[in-house]
Coordinates of C-alpha atoms and ligand atoms in Angstrom, one line a residue:
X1 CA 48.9 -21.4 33.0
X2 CA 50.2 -23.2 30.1
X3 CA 47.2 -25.2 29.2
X4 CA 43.9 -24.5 28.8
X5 CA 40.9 -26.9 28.2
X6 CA 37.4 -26.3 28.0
X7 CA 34.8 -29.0 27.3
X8 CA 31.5 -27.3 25.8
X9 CA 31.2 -24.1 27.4
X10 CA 33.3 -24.6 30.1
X11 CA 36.8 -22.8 30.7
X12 CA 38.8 -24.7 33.0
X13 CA 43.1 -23.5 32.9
X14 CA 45.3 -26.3 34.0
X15 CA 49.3 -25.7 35.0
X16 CA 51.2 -27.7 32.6
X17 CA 52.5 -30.8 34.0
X18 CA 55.9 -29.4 33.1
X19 CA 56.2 -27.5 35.6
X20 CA 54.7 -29.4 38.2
X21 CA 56.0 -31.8 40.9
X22 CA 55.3 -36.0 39.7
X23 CA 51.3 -36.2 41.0
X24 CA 50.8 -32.8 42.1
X25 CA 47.6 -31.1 40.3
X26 CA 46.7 -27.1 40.0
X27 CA 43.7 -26.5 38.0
X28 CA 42.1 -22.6 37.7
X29 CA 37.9 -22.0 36.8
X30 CA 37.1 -19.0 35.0
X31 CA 33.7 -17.3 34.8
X32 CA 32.7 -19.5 32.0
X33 CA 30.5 -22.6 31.6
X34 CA 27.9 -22.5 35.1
X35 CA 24.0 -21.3 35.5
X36 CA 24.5 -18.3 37.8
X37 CA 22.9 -15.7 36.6
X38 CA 24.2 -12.0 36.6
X39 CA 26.2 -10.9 38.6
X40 CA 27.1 -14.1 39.0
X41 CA 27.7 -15.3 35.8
X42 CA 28.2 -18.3 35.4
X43 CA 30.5 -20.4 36.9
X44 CA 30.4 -18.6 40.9
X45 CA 31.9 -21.1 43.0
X46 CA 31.1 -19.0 46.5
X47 CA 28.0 -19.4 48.9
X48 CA 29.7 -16.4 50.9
X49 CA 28.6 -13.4 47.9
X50 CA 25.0 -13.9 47.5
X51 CA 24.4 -16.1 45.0
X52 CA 21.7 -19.1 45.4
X53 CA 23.3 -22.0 47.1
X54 CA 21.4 -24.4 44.7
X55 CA 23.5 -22.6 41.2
X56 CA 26.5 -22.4 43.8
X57 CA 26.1 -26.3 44.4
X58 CA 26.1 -27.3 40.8
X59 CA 28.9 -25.0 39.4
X60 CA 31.2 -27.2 42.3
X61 CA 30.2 -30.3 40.9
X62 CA 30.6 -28.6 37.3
X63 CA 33.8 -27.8 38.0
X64 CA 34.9 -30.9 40.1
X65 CA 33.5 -33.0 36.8
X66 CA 35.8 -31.5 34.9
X67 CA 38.5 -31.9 36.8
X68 CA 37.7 -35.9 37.8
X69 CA 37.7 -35.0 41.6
X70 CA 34.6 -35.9 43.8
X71 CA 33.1 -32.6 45.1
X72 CA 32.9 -34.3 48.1
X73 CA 36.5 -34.7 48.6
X74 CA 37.2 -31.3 47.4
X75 CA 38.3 -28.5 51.0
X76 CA 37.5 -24.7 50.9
X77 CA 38.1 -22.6 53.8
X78 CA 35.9 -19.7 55.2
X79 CA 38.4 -17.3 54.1
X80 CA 38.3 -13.4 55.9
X81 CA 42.1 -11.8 54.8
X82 CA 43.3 -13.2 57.6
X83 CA 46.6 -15.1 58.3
X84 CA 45.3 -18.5 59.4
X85 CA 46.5 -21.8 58.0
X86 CA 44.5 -25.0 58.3
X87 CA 46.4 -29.1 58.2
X88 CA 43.6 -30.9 56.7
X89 CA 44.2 -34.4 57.6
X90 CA 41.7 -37.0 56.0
X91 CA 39.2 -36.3 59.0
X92 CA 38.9 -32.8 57.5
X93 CA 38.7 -34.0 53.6
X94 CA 35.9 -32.6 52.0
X95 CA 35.0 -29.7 54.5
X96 CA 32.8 -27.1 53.4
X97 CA 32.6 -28.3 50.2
X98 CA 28.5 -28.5 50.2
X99 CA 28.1 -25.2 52.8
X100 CA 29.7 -22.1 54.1
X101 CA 29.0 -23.2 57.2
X102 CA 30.8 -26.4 57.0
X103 CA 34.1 -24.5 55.6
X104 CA 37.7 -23.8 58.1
X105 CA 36.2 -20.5 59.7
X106 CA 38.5 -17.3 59.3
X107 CA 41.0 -19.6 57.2
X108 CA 43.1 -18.2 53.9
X109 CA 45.8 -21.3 53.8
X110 CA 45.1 -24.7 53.4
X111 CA 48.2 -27.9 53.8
X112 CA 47.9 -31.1 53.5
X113 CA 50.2 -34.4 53.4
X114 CA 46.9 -36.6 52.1
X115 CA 46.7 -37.4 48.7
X116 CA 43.1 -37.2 47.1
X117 CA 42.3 -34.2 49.1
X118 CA 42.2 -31.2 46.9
X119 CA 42.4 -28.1 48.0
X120 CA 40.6 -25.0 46.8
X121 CA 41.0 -20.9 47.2
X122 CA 38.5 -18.7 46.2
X123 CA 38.6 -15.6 44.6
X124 CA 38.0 -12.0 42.5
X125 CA 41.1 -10.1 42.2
X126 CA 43.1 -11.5 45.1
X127 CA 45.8 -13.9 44.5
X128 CA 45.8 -17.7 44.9
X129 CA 49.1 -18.9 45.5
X130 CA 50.1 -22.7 46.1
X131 CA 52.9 -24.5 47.3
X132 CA 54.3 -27.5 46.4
X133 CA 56.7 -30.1 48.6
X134 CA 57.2 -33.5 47.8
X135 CA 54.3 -35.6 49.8
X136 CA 52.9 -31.7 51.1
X137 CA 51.4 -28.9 49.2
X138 CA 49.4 -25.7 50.6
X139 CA 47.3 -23.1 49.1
X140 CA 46.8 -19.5 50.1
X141 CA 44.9 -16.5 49.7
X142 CA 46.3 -13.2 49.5
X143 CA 45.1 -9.8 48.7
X144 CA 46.8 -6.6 50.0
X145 CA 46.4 -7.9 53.8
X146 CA 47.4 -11.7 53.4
X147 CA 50.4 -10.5 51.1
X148 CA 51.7 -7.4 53.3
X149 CA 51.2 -10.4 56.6
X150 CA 53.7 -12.5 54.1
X151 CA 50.5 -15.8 54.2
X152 CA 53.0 -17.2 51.5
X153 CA 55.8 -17.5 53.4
X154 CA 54.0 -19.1 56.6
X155 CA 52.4 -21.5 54.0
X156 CA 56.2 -22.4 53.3
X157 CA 56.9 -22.6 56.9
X158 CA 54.4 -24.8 57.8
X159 CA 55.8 -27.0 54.7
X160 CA 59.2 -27.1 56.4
X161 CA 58.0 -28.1 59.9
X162 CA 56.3 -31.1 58.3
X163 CA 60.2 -31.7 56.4
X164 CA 59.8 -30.0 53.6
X165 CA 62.8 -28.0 52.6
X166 CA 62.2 -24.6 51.5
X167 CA 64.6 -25.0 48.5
X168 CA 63.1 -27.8 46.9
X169 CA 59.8 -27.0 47.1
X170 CA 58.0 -24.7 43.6
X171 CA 55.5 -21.7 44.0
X172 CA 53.0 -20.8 42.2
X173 CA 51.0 -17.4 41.3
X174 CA 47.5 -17.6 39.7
X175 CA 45.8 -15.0 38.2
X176 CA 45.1 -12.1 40.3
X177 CA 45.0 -7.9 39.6
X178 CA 48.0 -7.2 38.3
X179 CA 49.8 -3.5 38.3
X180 CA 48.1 -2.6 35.2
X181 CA 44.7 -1.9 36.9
X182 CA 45.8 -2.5 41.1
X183 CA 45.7 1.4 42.1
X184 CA 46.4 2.3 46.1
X185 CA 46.2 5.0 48.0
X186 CA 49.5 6.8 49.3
X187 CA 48.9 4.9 53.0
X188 CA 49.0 1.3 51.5
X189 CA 51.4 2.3 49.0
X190 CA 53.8 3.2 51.7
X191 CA 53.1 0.1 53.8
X192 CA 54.4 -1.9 50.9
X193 CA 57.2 0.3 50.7
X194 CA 58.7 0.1 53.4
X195 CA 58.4 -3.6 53.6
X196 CA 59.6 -4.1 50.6
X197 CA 61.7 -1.4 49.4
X198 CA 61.7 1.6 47.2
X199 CA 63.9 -0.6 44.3
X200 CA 61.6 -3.7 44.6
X201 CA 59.5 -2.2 42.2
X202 CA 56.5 -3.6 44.2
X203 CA 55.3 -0.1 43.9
X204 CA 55.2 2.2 41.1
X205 CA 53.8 5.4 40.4
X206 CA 51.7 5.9 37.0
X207 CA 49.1 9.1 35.5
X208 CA 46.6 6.7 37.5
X209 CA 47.8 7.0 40.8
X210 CA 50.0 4.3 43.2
X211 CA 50.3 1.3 41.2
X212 CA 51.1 -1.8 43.9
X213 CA 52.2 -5.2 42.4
X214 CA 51.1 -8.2 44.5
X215 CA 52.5 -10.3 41.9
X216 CA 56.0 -9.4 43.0
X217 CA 55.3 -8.9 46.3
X218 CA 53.9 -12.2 46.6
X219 CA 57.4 -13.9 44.8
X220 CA 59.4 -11.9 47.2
X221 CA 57.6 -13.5 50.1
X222 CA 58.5 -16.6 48.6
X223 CA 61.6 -16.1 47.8
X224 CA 62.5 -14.9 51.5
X225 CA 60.6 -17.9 53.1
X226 CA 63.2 -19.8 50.8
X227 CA 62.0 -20.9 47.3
X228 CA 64.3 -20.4 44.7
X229 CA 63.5 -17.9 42.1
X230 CA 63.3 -20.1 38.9
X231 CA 61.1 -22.5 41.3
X232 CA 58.4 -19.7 41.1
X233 CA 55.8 -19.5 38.3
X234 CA 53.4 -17.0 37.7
X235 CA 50.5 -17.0 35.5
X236 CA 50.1 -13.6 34.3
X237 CA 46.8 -12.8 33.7
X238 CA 45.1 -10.0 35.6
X239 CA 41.6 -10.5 36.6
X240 CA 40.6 -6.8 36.4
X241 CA 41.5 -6.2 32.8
X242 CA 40.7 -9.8 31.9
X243 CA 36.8 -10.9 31.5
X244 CA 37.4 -14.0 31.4
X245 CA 37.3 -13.7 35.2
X246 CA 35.8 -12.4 37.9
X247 CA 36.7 -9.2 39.9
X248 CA 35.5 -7.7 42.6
X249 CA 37.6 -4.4 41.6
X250 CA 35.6 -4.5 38.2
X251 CA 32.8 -5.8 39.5
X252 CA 31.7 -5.2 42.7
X253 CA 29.1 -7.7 43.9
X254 CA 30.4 -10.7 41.6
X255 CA 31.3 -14.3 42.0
X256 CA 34.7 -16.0 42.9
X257 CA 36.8 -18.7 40.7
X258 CA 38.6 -21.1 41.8
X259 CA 42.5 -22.2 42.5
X260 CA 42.8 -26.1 43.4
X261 CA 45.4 -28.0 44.0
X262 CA 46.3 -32.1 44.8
X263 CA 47.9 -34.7 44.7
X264 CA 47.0 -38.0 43.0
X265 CA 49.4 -40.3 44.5
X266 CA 50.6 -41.3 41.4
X267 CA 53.0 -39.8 38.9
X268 CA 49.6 -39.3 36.2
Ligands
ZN301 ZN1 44.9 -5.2 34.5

Protein backbone atom coordinates (compact mmCIF):
# COMPACT_ATOMS: atom_id res chain seq x y z
CA UNK A 1 0.00 0.00 0.00
CA UNK A 2 1.48 3.23 -0.50
CA UNK A 3 1.02 4.74 2.90
CA UNK A 4 1.65 3.60 6.02
CA UNK A 5 0.67 5.31 9.38
CA UNK A 6 1.04 4.16 12.74
CA UNK A 7 0.08 6.13 15.88
CA UNK A 8 2.11 4.80 19.06
CA UNK A 9 2.46 1.26 18.56
CA UNK A 10 -0.01 0.75 16.14
CA UNK A 11 0.64 -0.29 12.42
CA UNK A 12 -2.27 0.52 10.37
CA UNK A 13 -1.36 0.49 6.01
CA UNK A 14 -3.63 2.77 4.17
CA UNK A 15 -3.99 2.69 0.04
CA UNK A 16 -2.96 5.93 -1.19
CA UNK A 17 -5.69 8.09 -2.13
CA UNK A 18 -4.09 8.11 -5.52
CA UNK A 19 -5.16 5.37 -6.50
CA UNK A 20 -8.39 5.23 -5.14
CA UNK A 21 -11.93 6.11 -6.47
CA UNK A 22 -13.15 10.12 -4.90
CA UNK A 23 -14.59 8.69 -1.17
CA UNK A 24 -13.77 5.28 -1.43
CA UNK A 25 -11.47 4.07 1.72
CA UNK A 26 -9.14 0.64 2.03
CA UNK A 27 -7.24 0.58 5.16
CA UNK A 28 -5.00 -2.92 6.14
CA UNK A 29 -4.06 -3.83 10.23
CA UNK A 30 -1.00 -5.62 10.88
CA UNK A 31 -0.07 -7.57 13.89
CA UNK A 32 1.06 -4.53 15.67
CA UNK A 33 -0.34 -2.23 18.43
CA UNK A 34 -3.33 -4.72 20.35
CA UNK A 35 -3.30 -6.74 23.88
CA UNK A 36 -3.56 -10.30 22.60
CA UNK A 37 -1.26 -12.25 23.91
CA UNK A 38 0.76 -15.06 22.02
CA UNK A 39 -0.23 -16.51 19.63
CA UNK A 40 -2.29 -13.88 19.17
CA UNK A 41 -0.14 -11.13 19.32
CA UNK A 42 -1.39 -8.33 19.35
CA UNK A 43 -3.63 -6.84 17.17
CA UNK A 44 -6.12 -10.39 16.44
CA UNK A 45 -9.15 -9.03 15.05
CA UNK A 46 -11.07 -12.74 14.94
CA UNK A 47 -13.38 -14.28 17.70
CA UNK A 48 -13.39 -17.45 15.25
CA UNK A 49 -9.39 -18.68 16.26
CA UNK A 50 -9.38 -18.81 19.88
CA UNK A 51 -8.50 -15.85 21.21
CA UNK A 52 -10.54 -14.14 24.26
CA UNK A 53 -13.42 -12.26 22.89
CA UNK A 54 -12.79 -9.48 25.57
CA UNK A 55 -8.79 -8.65 23.75
CA UNK A 56 -10.78 -9.50 20.34
CA UNK A 57 -13.36 -6.72 21.28
CA UNK A 58 -10.84 -4.05 22.05
CA UNK A 59 -8.28 -4.54 19.09
CA UNK A 60 -11.83 -3.77 16.76
CA UNK A 61 -12.25 -0.68 18.46
CA UNK A 62 -8.31 -0.18 18.34
CA UNK A 63 -8.36 -0.50 14.96
CA UNK A 64 -11.70 1.23 14.15
CA UNK A 65 -10.13 4.37 16.27
CA UNK A 66 -7.60 4.58 14.07
CA UNK A 67 -9.30 4.57 11.23
CA UNK A 68 -12.36 7.16 12.54
CA UNK A 69 -15.03 4.53 11.77
CA UNK A 70 -17.51 3.52 14.64
CA UNK A 71 -16.91 -0.27 15.37
CA UNK A 72 -20.44 -0.42 15.42
CA UNK A 73 -20.89 0.39 11.87
CA UNK A 74 -18.04 -1.68 10.76
CA UNK A 75 -19.56 -5.53 8.77
CA UNK A 76 -17.47 -8.88 8.97
CA UNK A 77 -18.78 -11.92 7.59
CA UNK A 78 -18.56 -15.57 9.07
CA UNK A 79 -16.19 -16.45 6.38
CA UNK A 80 -15.69 -20.61 5.60
CA UNK A 81 -13.73 -20.55 1.83
CA UNK A 82 -16.77 -20.53 0.45
CA UNK A 83 -18.24 -18.69 -2.64
CA UNK A 84 -21.04 -16.63 -0.95
CA UNK A 85 -21.51 -12.97 -1.41
CA UNK A 86 -23.59 -10.87 0.99
CA UNK A 87 -25.55 -7.03 -0.16
CA UNK A 88 -25.43 -5.32 3.06
CA UNK A 89 -28.04 -2.73 2.96
CA UNK A 90 -28.11 -0.31 6.01
CA UNK A 91 -30.47 -2.96 7.89
CA UNK A 92 -27.30 -5.14 7.89
CA UNK A 93 -24.67 -2.25 8.85
CA UNK A 94 -22.69 -3.19 11.63
CA UNK A 95 -23.30 -7.10 11.66
CA UNK A 96 -21.08 -9.17 13.55
CA UNK A 97 -19.03 -6.57 14.35
CA UNK A 98 -19.31 -7.32 18.39
CA UNK A 99 -19.82 -11.45 17.84
CA UNK A 100 -19.20 -14.32 15.62
CA UNK A 101 -22.43 -15.19 15.98
CA UNK A 102 -23.84 -12.02 14.78
CA UNK A 103 -21.46 -12.15 11.47
CA UNK A 104 -23.06 -13.25 7.48
CA UNK A 105 -22.78 -17.10 8.19
CA UNK A 106 -20.65 -19.08 5.50
CA UNK A 107 -19.98 -15.56 3.73
CA UNK A 108 -16.28 -14.59 1.98
CA UNK A 109 -17.74 -11.39 -0.14
CA UNK A 110 -19.27 -8.52 1.13
CA UNK A 111 -21.13 -5.37 -1.41
CA UNK A 112 -22.62 -2.58 -0.52
CA UNK A 113 -24.18 0.66 -2.32
CA UNK A 114 -24.41 2.47 1.47
CA UNK A 115 -21.90 4.86 2.33
CA UNK A 116 -20.67 4.68 6.00
CA UNK A 117 -20.77 1.07 6.05
CA UNK A 118 -17.32 -0.34 6.02
CA UNK A 119 -16.58 -3.49 5.09
CA UNK A 120 -13.98 -5.85 6.54
CA UNK A 121 -12.23 -9.36 5.48
CA UNK A 122 -10.25 -11.28 7.72
CA UNK A 123 -7.24 -12.99 7.35
CA UNK A 124 -3.59 -15.04 7.66
CA UNK A 125 -2.20 -15.80 4.43
CA UNK A 126 -5.32 -15.69 2.22
CA UNK A 127 -5.93 -12.82 0.07
CA UNK A 128 -8.29 -9.84 0.63
CA UNK A 129 -9.30 -8.41 -2.44
CA UNK A 130 -11.76 -5.30 -2.93
CA UNK A 131 -13.59 -3.89 -5.62
CA UNK A 132 -14.42 -0.64 -6.29
CA UNK A 133 -17.49 0.95 -8.54
CA UNK A 134 -18.58 4.32 -8.38
CA UNK A 135 -21.55 4.38 -5.50
CA UNK A 136 -20.72 0.20 -4.95
CA UNK A 137 -17.70 -1.48 -3.68
CA UNK A 138 -17.17 -5.32 -2.42
CA UNK A 139 -14.67 -7.21 -0.59
CA UNK A 140 -13.57 -10.77 -0.81
CA UNK A 141 -11.77 -13.49 0.60
CA UNK A 142 -9.80 -15.80 -1.24
CA UNK A 143 -7.39 -18.53 -0.50
CA UNK A 144 -6.75 -21.44 -2.88
CA UNK A 145 -10.62 -22.36 -2.91
CA UNK A 146 -12.26 -18.84 -3.22
CA UNK A 147 -9.49 -18.01 -5.93
CA UNK A 148 -9.66 -21.45 -8.01
CA UNK A 149 -14.08 -20.64 -7.58
CA UNK A 150 -13.00 -17.18 -9.31
CA UNK A 151 -15.00 -15.13 -5.65
CA UNK A 152 -13.32 -12.07 -7.51
CA UNK A 153 -14.98 -12.18 -10.41
CA UNK A 154 -18.53 -12.89 -8.90
CA UNK A 155 -17.78 -9.87 -6.55
CA UNK A 156 -17.48 -7.93 -10.00
CA UNK A 157 -20.52 -9.48 -11.27
CA UNK A 158 -22.59 -8.59 -8.55
CA UNK A 159 -21.09 -4.93 -9.13
CA UNK A 160 -22.46 -4.98 -12.64
CA UNK A 161 -25.97 -6.18 -11.92
CA UNK A 162 -26.27 -3.24 -9.47
CA UNK A 163 -24.81 -0.87 -12.95
CA UNK A 164 -21.62 -0.99 -12.37
CA UNK A 165 -19.52 -1.52 -15.51
CA UNK A 166 -16.79 -3.86 -15.29
CA UNK A 167 -14.37 -1.48 -17.07
CA UNK A 168 -14.54 1.32 -14.97
CA UNK A 169 -14.49 -0.25 -11.83
CA UNK A 170 -10.39 -0.68 -9.91
CA UNK A 171 -9.28 -3.93 -8.02
CA UNK A 172 -7.34 -4.29 -5.45
CA UNK A 173 -4.83 -7.12 -3.95
CA UNK A 174 -3.80 -6.91 -0.21
CA UNK A 175 -1.17 -8.63 1.18
CA UNK A 176 -1.49 -12.33 1.08
CA UNK A 177 1.32 -15.42 0.63
CA UNK A 178 2.92 -14.72 -2.19
CA UNK A 179 5.01 -17.42 -4.52
CA UNK A 180 7.98 -16.93 -2.58
CA UNK A 181 6.77 -19.14 0.37
CA UNK A 182 3.01 -20.58 -1.18
CA UNK A 183 4.22 -24.28 -1.90
CA UNK A 184 1.35 -26.95 -3.36
CA UNK A 185 1.15 -30.23 -3.82
CA UNK A 186 1.17 -31.64 -7.56
CA UNK A 187 -3.03 -32.12 -7.24
CA UNK A 188 -3.65 -28.30 -6.48
CA UNK A 189 -0.92 -27.39 -8.65
CA UNK A 190 -2.61 -29.01 -11.59
CA UNK A 191 -6.02 -27.64 -10.69
CA UNK A 192 -4.60 -24.15 -11.18
CA UNK A 193 -3.13 -25.27 -14.21
CA UNK A 194 -5.49 -26.23 -16.09
CA UNK A 195 -7.63 -23.30 -15.21
CA UNK A 196 -5.28 -21.02 -15.82
CA UNK A 197 -2.77 -22.21 -18.20
CA UNK A 198 0.67 -23.63 -18.28
CA UNK A 199 2.13 -19.86 -19.61
CA UNK A 200 0.08 -17.95 -16.99
CA UNK A 201 2.82 -18.43 -14.80
CA UNK A 202 0.22 -18.90 -11.99
CA UNK A 203 2.31 -21.91 -11.29
CA UNK A 204 5.84 -22.43 -11.13
CA UNK A 205 8.14 -25.08 -10.15
CA UNK A 206 11.18 -24.22 -7.69
CA UNK A 207 14.00 -26.60 -5.45
CA UNK A 208 10.89 -26.19 -2.92
CA UNK A 209 8.31 -27.86 -4.62
CA UNK A 210 5.03 -26.38 -6.77
CA UNK A 211 5.05 -22.79 -6.20
CA UNK A 212 1.24 -21.38 -6.87
CA UNK A 213 0.74 -17.51 -7.24
CA UNK A 214 -2.67 -16.32 -5.98
CA UNK A 215 -1.57 -12.99 -6.61
CA UNK A 216 -1.77 -13.57 -10.37
CA UNK A 217 -4.41 -15.81 -10.22
CA UNK A 218 -6.46 -13.55 -8.44
CA UNK A 219 -5.64 -10.42 -11.29
CA UNK A 220 -6.51 -12.88 -13.89
CA UNK A 221 -9.97 -13.40 -12.34
CA UNK A 222 -10.28 -9.93 -12.49
CA UNK A 223 -9.18 -9.24 -15.50
CA UNK A 224 -11.64 -11.95 -17.07
CA UNK A 225 -14.66 -10.64 -14.98
CA UNK A 226 -13.64 -7.33 -16.87
CA UNK A 227 -11.34 -4.91 -15.04
CA UNK A 228 -8.74 -3.51 -16.94
CA UNK A 229 -5.29 -4.42 -16.16
CA UNK A 230 -3.73 -1.01 -15.15
CA UNK A 231 -7.13 -0.65 -12.98
CA UNK A 232 -5.57 -3.46 -10.69
CA UNK A 233 -3.20 -2.76 -7.79
CA UNK A 234 -1.47 -5.07 -5.79
CA UNK A 235 0.19 -4.58 -2.66
CA UNK A 236 3.08 -6.90 -2.55
CA UNK A 237 3.77 -7.95 0.59
CA UNK A 238 3.62 -11.65 1.48
CA UNK A 239 2.35 -12.46 4.83
CA UNK A 240 4.48 -15.71 5.28
CA UNK A 241 7.80 -14.14 4.79
CA UNK A 242 6.63 -10.90 6.35
CA UNK A 243 6.27 -10.61 10.33
CA UNK A 244 4.72 -7.82 10.34
CA UNK A 245 1.69 -10.07 9.75
CA UNK A 246 -0.08 -12.82 10.63
CA UNK A 247 0.03 -16.35 8.88
CA UNK A 248 -1.55 -19.22 9.38
CA UNK A 249 1.18 -20.96 7.04
CA UNK A 250 3.87 -19.66 9.53
CA UNK A 251 2.01 -19.80 12.27
CA UNK A 252 -0.47 -22.21 12.68
CA UNK A 253 -2.90 -21.25 15.45
CA UNK A 254 -2.51 -17.36 15.08
CA UNK A 255 -4.74 -14.33 14.69
CA UNK A 256 -6.23 -12.60 11.53
CA UNK A 257 -5.66 -8.83 10.23
CA UNK A 258 -7.84 -7.00 8.63
CA UNK A 259 -8.81 -5.59 4.97
CA UNK A 260 -11.61 -2.69 5.17
CA UNK A 261 -13.04 -0.92 2.80
CA UNK A 262 -15.85 2.29 2.49
CA UNK A 263 -17.04 4.90 1.37
CA UNK A 264 -17.37 8.32 2.97
CA UNK A 265 -19.78 9.92 0.83
CA UNK A 266 -17.69 12.63 0.31
CA UNK A 267 -14.61 13.18 -1.98
CA UNK A 268 -12.22 13.38 1.74
ZN1 LIG B 1 7.04 -15.14 1.13
Amino acid sequence: MAQTHSLPGLLILDWGASELPPGCHIAMSTRRGGVSPPPYDSLNVSYAVGDDPVSVTRNRGILAAALRLPLSAVTFAAQAHGLRVQDVGEMERGRGHASLGDAFAGTDGLLTEQVATPLAILTADCYPIAVMGDGAIAIAHAGWRGTLGNLAGRCVAELVRRGQPAGEMTGYLGPGIRDCCYTVDEGRAAAFVERYGEESGVCSRSPKGMMLDLAMANRLNLQAAGLQAHRIFSQGDCTACNPEYFSYRRDGLTGRQAMVIWMSGDAG
